[in-house]
PDB file of C-alpha atoms and ligand atoms in Angstrom:
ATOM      1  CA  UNK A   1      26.332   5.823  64.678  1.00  0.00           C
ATOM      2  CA  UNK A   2      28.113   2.957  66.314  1.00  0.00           C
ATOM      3  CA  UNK A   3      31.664   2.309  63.502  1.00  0.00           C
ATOM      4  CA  UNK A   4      32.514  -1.385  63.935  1.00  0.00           C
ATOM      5  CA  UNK A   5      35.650  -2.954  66.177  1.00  0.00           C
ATOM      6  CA  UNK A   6      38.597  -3.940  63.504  1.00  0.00           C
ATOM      7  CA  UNK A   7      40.875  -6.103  64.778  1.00  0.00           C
ATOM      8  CA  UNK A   8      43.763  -8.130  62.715  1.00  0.00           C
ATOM      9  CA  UNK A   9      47.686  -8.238  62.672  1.00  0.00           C
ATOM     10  CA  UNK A  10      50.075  -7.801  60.019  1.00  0.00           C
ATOM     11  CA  UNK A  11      52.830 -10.825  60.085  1.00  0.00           C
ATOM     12  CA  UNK A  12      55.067  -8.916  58.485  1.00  0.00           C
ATOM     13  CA  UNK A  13      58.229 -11.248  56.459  1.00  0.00           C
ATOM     14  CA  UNK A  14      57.078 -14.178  59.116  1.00  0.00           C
ATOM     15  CA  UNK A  15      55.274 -17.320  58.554  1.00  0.00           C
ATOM     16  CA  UNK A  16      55.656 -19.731  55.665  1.00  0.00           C
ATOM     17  CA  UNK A  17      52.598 -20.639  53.731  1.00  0.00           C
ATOM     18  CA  UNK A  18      51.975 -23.933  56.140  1.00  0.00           C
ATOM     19  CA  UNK A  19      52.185 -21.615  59.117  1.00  0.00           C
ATOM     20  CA  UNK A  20      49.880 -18.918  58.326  1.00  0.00           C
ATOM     21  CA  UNK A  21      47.496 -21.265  56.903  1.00  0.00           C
ATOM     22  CA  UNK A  22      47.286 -23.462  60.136  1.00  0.00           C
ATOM     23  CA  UNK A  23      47.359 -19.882  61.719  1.00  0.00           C
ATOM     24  CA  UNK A  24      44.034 -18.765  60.149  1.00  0.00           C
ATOM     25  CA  UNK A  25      42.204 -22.220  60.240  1.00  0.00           C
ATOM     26  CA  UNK A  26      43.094 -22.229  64.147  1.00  0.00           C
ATOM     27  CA  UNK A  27      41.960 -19.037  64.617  1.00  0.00           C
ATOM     28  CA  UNK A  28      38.827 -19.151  62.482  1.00  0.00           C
ATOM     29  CA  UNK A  29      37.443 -22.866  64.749  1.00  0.00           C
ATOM     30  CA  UNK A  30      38.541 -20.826  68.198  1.00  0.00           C
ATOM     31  CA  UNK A  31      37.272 -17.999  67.907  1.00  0.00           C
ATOM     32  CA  UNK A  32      33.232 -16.914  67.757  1.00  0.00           C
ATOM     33  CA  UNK A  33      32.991 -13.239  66.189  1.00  0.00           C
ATOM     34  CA  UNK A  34      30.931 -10.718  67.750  1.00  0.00           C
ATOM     35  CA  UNK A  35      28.844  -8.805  65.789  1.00  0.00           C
ATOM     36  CA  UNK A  36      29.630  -5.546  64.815  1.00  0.00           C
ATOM     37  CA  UNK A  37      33.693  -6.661  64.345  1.00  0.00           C
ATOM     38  CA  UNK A  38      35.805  -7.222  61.788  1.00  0.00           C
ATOM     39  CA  UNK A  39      38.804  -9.348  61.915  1.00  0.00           C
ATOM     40  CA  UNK A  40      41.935  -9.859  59.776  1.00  0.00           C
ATOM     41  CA  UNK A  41      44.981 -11.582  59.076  1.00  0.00           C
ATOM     42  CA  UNK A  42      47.813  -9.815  56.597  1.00  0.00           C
ATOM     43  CA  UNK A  43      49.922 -13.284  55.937  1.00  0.00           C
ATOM     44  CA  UNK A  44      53.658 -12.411  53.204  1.00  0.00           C
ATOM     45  CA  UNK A  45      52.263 -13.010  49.768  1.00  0.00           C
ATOM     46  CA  UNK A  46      53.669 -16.217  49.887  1.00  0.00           C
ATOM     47  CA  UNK A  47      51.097 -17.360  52.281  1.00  0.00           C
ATOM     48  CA  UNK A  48      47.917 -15.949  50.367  1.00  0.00           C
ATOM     49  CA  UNK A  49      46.868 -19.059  48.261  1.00  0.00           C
ATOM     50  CA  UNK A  50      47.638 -21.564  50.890  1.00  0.00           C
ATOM     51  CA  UNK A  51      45.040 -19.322  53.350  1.00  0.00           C
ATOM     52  CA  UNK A  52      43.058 -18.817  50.709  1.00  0.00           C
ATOM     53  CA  UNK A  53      42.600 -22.390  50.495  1.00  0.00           C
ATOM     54  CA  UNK A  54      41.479 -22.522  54.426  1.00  0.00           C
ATOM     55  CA  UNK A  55      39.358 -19.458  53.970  1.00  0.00           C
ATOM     56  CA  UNK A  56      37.526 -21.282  51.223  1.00  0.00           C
ATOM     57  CA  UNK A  57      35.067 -18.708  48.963  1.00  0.00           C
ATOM     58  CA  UNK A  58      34.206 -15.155  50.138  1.00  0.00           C
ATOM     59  CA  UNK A  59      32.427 -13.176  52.358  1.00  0.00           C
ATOM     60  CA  UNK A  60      35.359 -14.350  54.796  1.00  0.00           C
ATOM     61  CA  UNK A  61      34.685 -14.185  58.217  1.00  0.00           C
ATOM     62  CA  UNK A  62      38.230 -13.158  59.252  1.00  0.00           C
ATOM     63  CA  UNK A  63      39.636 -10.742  55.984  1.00  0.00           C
ATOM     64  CA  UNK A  64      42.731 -11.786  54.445  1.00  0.00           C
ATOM     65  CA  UNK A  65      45.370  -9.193  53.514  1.00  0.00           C
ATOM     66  CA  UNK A  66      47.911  -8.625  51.565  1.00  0.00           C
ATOM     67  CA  UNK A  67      51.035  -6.262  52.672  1.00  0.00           C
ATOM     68  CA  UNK A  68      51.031  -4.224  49.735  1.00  0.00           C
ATOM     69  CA  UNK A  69      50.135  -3.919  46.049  1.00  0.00           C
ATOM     70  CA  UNK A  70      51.387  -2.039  43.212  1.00  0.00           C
ATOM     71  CA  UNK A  71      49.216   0.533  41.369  1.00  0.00           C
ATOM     72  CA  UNK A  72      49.539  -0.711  37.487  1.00  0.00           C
ATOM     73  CA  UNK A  73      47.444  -3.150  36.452  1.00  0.00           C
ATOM     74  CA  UNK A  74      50.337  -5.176  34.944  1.00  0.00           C
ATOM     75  CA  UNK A  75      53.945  -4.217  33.222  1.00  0.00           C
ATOM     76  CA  UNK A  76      57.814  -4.282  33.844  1.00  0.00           C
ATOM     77  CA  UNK A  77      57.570  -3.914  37.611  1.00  0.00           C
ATOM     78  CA  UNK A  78      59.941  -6.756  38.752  1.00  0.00           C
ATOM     79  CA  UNK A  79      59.108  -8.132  42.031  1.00  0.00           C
ATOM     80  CA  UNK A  80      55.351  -6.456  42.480  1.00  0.00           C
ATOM     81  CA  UNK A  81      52.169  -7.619  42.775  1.00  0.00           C
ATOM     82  CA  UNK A  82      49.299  -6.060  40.727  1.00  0.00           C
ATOM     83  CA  UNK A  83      45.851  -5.512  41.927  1.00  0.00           C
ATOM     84  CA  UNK A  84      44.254  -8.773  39.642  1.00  0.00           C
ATOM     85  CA  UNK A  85      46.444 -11.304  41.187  1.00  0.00           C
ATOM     86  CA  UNK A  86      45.371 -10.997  44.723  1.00  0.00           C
ATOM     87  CA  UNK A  87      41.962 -10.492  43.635  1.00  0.00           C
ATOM     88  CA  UNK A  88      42.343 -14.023  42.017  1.00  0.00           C
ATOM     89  CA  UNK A  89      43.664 -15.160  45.305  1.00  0.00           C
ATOM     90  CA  UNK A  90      40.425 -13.799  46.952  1.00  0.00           C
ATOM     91  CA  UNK A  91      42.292 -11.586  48.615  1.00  0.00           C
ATOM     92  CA  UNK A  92      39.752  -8.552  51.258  1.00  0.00           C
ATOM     93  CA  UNK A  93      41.925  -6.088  52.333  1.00  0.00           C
ATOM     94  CA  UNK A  94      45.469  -4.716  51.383  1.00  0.00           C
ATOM     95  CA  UNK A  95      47.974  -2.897  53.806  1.00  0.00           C
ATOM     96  CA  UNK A  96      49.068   0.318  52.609  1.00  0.00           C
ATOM     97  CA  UNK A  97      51.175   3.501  53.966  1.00  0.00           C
ATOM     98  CA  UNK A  98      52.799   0.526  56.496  1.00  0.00           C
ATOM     99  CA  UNK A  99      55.687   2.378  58.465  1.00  0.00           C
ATOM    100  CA  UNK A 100      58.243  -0.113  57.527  1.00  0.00           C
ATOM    101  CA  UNK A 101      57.468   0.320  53.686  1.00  0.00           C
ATOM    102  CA  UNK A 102      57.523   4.042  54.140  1.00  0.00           C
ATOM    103  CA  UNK A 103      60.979   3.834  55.734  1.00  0.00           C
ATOM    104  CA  UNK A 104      62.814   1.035  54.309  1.00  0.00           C
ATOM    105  CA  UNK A 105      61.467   0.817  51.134  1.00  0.00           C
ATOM    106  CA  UNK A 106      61.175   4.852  50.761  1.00  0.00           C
ATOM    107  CA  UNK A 107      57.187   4.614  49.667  1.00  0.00           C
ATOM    108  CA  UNK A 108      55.874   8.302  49.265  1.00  0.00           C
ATOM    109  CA  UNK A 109      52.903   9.931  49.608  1.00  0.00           C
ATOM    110  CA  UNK A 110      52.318  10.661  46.244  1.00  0.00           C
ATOM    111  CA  UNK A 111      52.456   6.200  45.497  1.00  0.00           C
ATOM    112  CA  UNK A 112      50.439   5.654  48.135  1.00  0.00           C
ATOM    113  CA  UNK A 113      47.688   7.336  46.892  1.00  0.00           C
ATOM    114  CA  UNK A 114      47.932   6.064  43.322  1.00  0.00           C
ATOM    115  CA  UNK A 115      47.935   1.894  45.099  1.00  0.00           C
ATOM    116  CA  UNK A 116      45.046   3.299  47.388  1.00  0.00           C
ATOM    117  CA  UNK A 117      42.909   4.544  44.260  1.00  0.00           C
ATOM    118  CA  UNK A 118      43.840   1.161  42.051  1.00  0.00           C
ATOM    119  CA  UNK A 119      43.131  -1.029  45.137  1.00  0.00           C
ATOM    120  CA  UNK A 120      39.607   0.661  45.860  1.00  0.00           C
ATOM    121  CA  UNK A 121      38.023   0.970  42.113  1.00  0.00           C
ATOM    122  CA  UNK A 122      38.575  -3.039  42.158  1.00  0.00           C
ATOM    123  CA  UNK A 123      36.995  -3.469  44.859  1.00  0.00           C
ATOM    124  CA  UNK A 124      39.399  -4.421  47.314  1.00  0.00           C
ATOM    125  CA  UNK A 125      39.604  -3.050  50.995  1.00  0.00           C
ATOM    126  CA  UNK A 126      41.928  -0.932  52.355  1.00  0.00           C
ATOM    127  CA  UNK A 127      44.002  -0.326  55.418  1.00  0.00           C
ATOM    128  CA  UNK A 128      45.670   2.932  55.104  1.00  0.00           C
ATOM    129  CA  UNK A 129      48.325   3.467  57.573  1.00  0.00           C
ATOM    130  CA  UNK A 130      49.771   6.828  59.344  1.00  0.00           C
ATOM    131  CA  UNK A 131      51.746   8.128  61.529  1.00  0.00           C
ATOM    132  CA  UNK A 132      54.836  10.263  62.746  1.00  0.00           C
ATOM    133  CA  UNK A 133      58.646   9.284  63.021  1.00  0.00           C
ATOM    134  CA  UNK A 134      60.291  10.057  66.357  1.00  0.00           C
ATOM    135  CA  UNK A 135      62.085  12.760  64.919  1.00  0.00           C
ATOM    136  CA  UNK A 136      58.339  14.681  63.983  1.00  0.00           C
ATOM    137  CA  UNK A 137      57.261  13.782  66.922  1.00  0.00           C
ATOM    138  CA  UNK A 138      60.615  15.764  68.753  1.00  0.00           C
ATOM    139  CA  UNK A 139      59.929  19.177  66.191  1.00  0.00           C
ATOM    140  CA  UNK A 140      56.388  18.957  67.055  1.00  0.00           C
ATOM    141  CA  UNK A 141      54.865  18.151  63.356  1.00  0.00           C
ATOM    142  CA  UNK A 142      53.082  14.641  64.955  1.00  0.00           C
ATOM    143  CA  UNK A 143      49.472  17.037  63.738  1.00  0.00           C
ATOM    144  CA  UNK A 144      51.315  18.276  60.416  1.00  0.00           C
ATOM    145  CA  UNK A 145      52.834  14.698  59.495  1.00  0.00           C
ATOM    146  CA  UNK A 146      49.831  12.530  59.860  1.00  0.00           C
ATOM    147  CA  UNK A 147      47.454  15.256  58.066  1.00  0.00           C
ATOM    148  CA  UNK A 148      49.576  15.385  55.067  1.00  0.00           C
ATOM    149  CA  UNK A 149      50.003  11.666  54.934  1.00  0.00           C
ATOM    150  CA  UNK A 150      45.851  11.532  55.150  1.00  0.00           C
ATOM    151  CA  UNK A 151      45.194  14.144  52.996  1.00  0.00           C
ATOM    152  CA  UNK A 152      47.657  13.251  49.915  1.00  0.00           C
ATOM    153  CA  UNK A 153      47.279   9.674  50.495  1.00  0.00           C
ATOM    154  CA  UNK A 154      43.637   9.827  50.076  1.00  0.00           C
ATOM    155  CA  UNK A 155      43.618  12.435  47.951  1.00  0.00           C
ATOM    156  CA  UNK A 156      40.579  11.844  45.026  1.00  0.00           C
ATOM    157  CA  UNK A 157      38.676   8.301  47.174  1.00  0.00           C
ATOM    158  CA  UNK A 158      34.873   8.821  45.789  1.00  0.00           C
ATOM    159  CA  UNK A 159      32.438   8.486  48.739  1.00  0.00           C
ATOM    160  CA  UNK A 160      31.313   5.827  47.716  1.00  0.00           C
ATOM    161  CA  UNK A 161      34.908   3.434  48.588  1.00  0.00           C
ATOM    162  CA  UNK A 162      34.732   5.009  51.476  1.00  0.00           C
ATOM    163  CA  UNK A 163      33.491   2.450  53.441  1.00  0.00           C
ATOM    164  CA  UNK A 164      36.365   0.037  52.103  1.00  0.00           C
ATOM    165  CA  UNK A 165      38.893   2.377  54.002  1.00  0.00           C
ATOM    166  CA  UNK A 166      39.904   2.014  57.314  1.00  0.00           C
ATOM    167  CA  UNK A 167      42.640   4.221  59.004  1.00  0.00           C
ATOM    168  CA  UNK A 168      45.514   2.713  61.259  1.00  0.00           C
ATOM    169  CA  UNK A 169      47.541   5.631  63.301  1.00  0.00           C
ATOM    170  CA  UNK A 170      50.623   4.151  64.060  1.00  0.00           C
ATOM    171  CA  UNK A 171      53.224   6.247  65.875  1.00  0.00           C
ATOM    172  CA  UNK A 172      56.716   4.917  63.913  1.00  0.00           C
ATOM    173  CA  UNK A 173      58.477   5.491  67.293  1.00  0.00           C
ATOM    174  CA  UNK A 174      55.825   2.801  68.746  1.00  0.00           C
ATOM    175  CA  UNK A 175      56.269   0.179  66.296  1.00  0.00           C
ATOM    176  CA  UNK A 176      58.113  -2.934  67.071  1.00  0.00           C
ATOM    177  CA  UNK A 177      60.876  -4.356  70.034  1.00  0.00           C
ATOM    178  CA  UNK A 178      62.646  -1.196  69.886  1.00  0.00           C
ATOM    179  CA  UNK A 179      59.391   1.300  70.039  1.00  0.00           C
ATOM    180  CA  UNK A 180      58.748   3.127  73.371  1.00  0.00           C
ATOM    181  CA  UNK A 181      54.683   2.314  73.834  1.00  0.00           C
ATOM    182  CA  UNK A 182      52.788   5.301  73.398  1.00  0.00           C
ATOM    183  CA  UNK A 183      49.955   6.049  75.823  1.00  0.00           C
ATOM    184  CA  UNK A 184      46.551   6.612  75.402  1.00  0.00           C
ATOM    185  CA  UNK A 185      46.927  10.383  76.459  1.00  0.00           C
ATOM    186  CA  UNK A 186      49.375  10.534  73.027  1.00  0.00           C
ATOM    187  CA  UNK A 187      47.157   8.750  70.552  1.00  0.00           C
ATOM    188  CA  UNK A 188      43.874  10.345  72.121  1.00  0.00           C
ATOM    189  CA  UNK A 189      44.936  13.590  70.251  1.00  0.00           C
ATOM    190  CA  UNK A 190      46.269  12.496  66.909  1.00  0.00           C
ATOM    191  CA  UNK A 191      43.176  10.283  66.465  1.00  0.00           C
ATOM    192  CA  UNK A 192      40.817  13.590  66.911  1.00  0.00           C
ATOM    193  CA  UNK A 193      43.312  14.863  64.440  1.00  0.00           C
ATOM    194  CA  UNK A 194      42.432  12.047  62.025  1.00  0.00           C
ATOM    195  CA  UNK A 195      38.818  12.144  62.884  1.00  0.00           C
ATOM    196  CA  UNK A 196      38.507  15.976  61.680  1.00  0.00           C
ATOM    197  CA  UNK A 197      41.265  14.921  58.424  1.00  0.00           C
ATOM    198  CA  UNK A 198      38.524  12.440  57.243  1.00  0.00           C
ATOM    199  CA  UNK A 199      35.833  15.084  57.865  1.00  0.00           C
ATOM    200  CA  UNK A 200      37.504  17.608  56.406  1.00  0.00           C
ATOM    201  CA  UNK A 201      38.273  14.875  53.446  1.00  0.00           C
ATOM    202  CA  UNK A 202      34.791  13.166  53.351  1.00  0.00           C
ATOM    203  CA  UNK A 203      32.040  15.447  55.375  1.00  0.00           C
ATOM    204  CA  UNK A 204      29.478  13.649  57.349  1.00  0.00           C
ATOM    205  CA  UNK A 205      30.784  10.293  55.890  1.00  0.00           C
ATOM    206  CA  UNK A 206      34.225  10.951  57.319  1.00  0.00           C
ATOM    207  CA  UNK A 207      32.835  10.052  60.850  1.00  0.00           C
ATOM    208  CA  UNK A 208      32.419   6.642  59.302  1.00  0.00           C
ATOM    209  CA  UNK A 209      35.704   5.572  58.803  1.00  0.00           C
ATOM    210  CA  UNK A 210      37.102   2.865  61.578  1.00  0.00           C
ATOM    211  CA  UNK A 211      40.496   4.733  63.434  1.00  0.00           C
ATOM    212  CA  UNK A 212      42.445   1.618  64.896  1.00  0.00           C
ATOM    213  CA  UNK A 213      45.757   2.132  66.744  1.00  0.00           C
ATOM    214  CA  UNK A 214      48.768   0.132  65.831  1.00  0.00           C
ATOM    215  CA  UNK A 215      52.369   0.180  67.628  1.00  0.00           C
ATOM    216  CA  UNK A 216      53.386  -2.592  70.852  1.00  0.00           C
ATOM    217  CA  UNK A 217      49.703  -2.982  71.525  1.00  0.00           C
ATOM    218  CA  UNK A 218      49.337  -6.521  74.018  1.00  0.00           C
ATOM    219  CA  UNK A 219      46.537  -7.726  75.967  1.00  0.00           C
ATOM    220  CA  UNK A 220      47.638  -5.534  78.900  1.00  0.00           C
ATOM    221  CA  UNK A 221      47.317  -1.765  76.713  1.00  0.00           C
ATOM    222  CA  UNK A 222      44.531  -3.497  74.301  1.00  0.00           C
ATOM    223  CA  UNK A 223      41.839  -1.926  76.454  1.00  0.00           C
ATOM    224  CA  UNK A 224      43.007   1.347  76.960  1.00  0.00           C
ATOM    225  CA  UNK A 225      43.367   2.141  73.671  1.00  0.00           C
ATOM    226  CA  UNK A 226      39.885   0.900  72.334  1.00  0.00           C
ATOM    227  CA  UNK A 227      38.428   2.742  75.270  1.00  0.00           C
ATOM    228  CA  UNK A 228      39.145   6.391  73.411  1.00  0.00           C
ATOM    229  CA  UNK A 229      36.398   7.307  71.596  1.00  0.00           C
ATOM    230  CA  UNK A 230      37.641   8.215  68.661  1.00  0.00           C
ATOM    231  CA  UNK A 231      39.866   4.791  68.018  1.00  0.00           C
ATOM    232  CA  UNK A 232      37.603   1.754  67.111  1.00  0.00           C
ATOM    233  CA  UNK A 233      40.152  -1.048  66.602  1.00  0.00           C
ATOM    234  CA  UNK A 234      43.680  -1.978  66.871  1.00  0.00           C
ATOM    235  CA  UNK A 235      46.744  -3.285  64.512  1.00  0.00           C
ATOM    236  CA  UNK A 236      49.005  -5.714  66.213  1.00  0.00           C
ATOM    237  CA  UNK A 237      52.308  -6.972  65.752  1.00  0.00           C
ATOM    238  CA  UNK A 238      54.178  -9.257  67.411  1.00  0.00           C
ATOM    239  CA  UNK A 239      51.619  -9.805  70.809  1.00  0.00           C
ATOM    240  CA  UNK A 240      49.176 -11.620  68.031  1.00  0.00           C
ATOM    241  CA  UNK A 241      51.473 -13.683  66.341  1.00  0.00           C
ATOM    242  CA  UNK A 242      50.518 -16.750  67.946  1.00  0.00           C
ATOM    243  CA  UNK A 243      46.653 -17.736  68.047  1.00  0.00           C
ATOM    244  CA  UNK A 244      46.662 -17.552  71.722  1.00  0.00           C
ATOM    245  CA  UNK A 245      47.979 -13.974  71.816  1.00  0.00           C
ATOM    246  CA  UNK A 246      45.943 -12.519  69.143  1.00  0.00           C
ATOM    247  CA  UNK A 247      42.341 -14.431  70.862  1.00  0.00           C
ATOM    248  CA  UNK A 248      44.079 -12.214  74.332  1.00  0.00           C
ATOM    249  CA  UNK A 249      44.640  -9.379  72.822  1.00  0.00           C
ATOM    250  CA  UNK A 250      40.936  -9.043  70.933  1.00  0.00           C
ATOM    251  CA  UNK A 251      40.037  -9.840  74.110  1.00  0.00           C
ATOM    252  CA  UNK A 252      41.351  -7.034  75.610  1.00  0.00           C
ATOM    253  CA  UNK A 253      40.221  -4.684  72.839  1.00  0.00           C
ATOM    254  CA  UNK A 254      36.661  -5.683  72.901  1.00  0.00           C
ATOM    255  CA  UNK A 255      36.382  -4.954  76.470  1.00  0.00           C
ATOM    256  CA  UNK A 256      37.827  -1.163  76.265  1.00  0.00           C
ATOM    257  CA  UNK A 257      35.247  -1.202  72.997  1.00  0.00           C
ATOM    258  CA  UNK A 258      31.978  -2.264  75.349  1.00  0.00           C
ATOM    259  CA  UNK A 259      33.394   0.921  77.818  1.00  0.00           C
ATOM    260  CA  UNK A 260      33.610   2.812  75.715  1.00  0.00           C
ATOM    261  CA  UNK A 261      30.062   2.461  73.730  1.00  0.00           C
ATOM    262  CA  UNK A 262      28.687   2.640  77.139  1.00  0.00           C
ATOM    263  CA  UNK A 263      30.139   5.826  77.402  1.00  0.00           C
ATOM    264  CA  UNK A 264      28.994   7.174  74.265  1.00  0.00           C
TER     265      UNK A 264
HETATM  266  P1  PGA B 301      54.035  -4.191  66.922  1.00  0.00           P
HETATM  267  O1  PGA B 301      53.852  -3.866  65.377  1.00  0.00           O
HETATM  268  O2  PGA B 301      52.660  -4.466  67.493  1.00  0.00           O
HETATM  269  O3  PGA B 301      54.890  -5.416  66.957  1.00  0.00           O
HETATM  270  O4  PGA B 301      54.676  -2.996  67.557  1.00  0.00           O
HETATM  271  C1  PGA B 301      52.838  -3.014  64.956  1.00  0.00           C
HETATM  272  C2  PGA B 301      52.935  -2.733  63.483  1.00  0.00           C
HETATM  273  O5  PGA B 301      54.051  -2.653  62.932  1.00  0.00           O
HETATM  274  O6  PGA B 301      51.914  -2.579  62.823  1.00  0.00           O
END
């Protein structure tokens, strides 16, 4: 079975509405999808209507995300977003499990799983993010952290949302201008690690699930990563923050893909 190649960035608290809307219409008239890929942009919710707008009515070619979403359906949750308002924004995908929201914003396990549920029995899609802090990494949990994170934050998906999941390892000590890049020789592990989570999760249908790798990924590690069999797209940052960089850095990632299906 051949999973697909995901490819999108998150812009994190970047972009006004203007900017990630001439973002995504740039991007959509430059670039001609191969098939078997998925693409995505994850715009602030500030942005979503104003891409929206460019994206015009689903199926999207290039998913539109949303950072986050909370897991009631409405109530006294100042400053959240529920589930029904970026659906009415046509909104494919929402980021969840993101290292930053983890750290700074002191999401656990246990609320992950509840947004993951609401955001999969409406339909939406869902990247689920994982991975280890420095400090794991350093006691030698990096195994432990991201298999709890899986298996709680997943906890009770039917099969049948399954294929609205896909899984982003993201080692937190990667992430960002002050991350250390990891190597493919440290992800290669953790995403076998996550490959036999999801089958221990899911059975046969666990081999189904996309793996992408997220943390100071460029045009010049793209390939490398994509080449590992077990990782079948990537999460960028900052290298595809400008239409140029992200077109490069796909680029990249589609060539380590074509290696390694060659391989395979
Ligand atoms: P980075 O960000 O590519 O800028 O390191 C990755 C992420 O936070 O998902």
């Amino acid at each position: 079975m051949v999973r697909p190649f995901v490819f999108g960035t998150n812009f994190k608290m970047n972009q006004t509405a203007d900017e990630s809307a001439a973002f995504y219409r740039q991007l959509a008239t430059s670039l001609q999808i191969a098939p078997a890929t998925h693409l995505f942009v994850i715009p602030p919710f500030t942005s979503l209507a104003a891409v929206n707008e460019v994206a015009g009515p689903p199926p999207h070619q290039i998913w539109v995300g949303a950072q986050n979403v909370h897991w009631a359906p409405d109530g006294a949750y100042t400053g959240e977003i529920s589930v029904g308002m970026l659906l009415a924004l046509d909104v494919d995908l929402v980021l969840l499990g993101h290292a930053e929201r983890r750290r700074y914003f002191h999401e656990t396990d246990v609320e992950l799983n509840r947004k993951v549920l609401a955001a999969l029995s409406a339909g939406l899609r869902v990247l689920f993010a994982v991975g280890e802090t420095a400090e794991e990494r350093a006691f030698g949990v990096s195994t432990e952290t991201v298999l709890r994170q899986l298996r709680i934050g997943l906890h009770g998906v039917a099969p049948e949302h399954l294929k609205k999941i896909q899984i982003a390892y993201e080692p937190v000590w990667s992430i960002g201008a002050g991350g250390t890049p990891a190597s493919p020789e440290d992800v290669e592990p953790i995403a076998k690690v996550i490959r036999s989570g999801c089958a221990e999760l899911f059975a046969a249908l666990g081999g189904e699930v996309p793996i992408l790798y997220g943390g100071s990924v460029d045009p010049s590690n793209a390939g490398t990563f994509t080449a590992l069999p077990d990782i079948d797209g990537l999460f960028v940052g900052r290298a595809a923050w400008t239409v140029e960089g992200f077109i490069a850095t796909y680029r990249a990632g589609s060539r380590g893909v074509e290696e390694s299906r060659r391989d395979q």
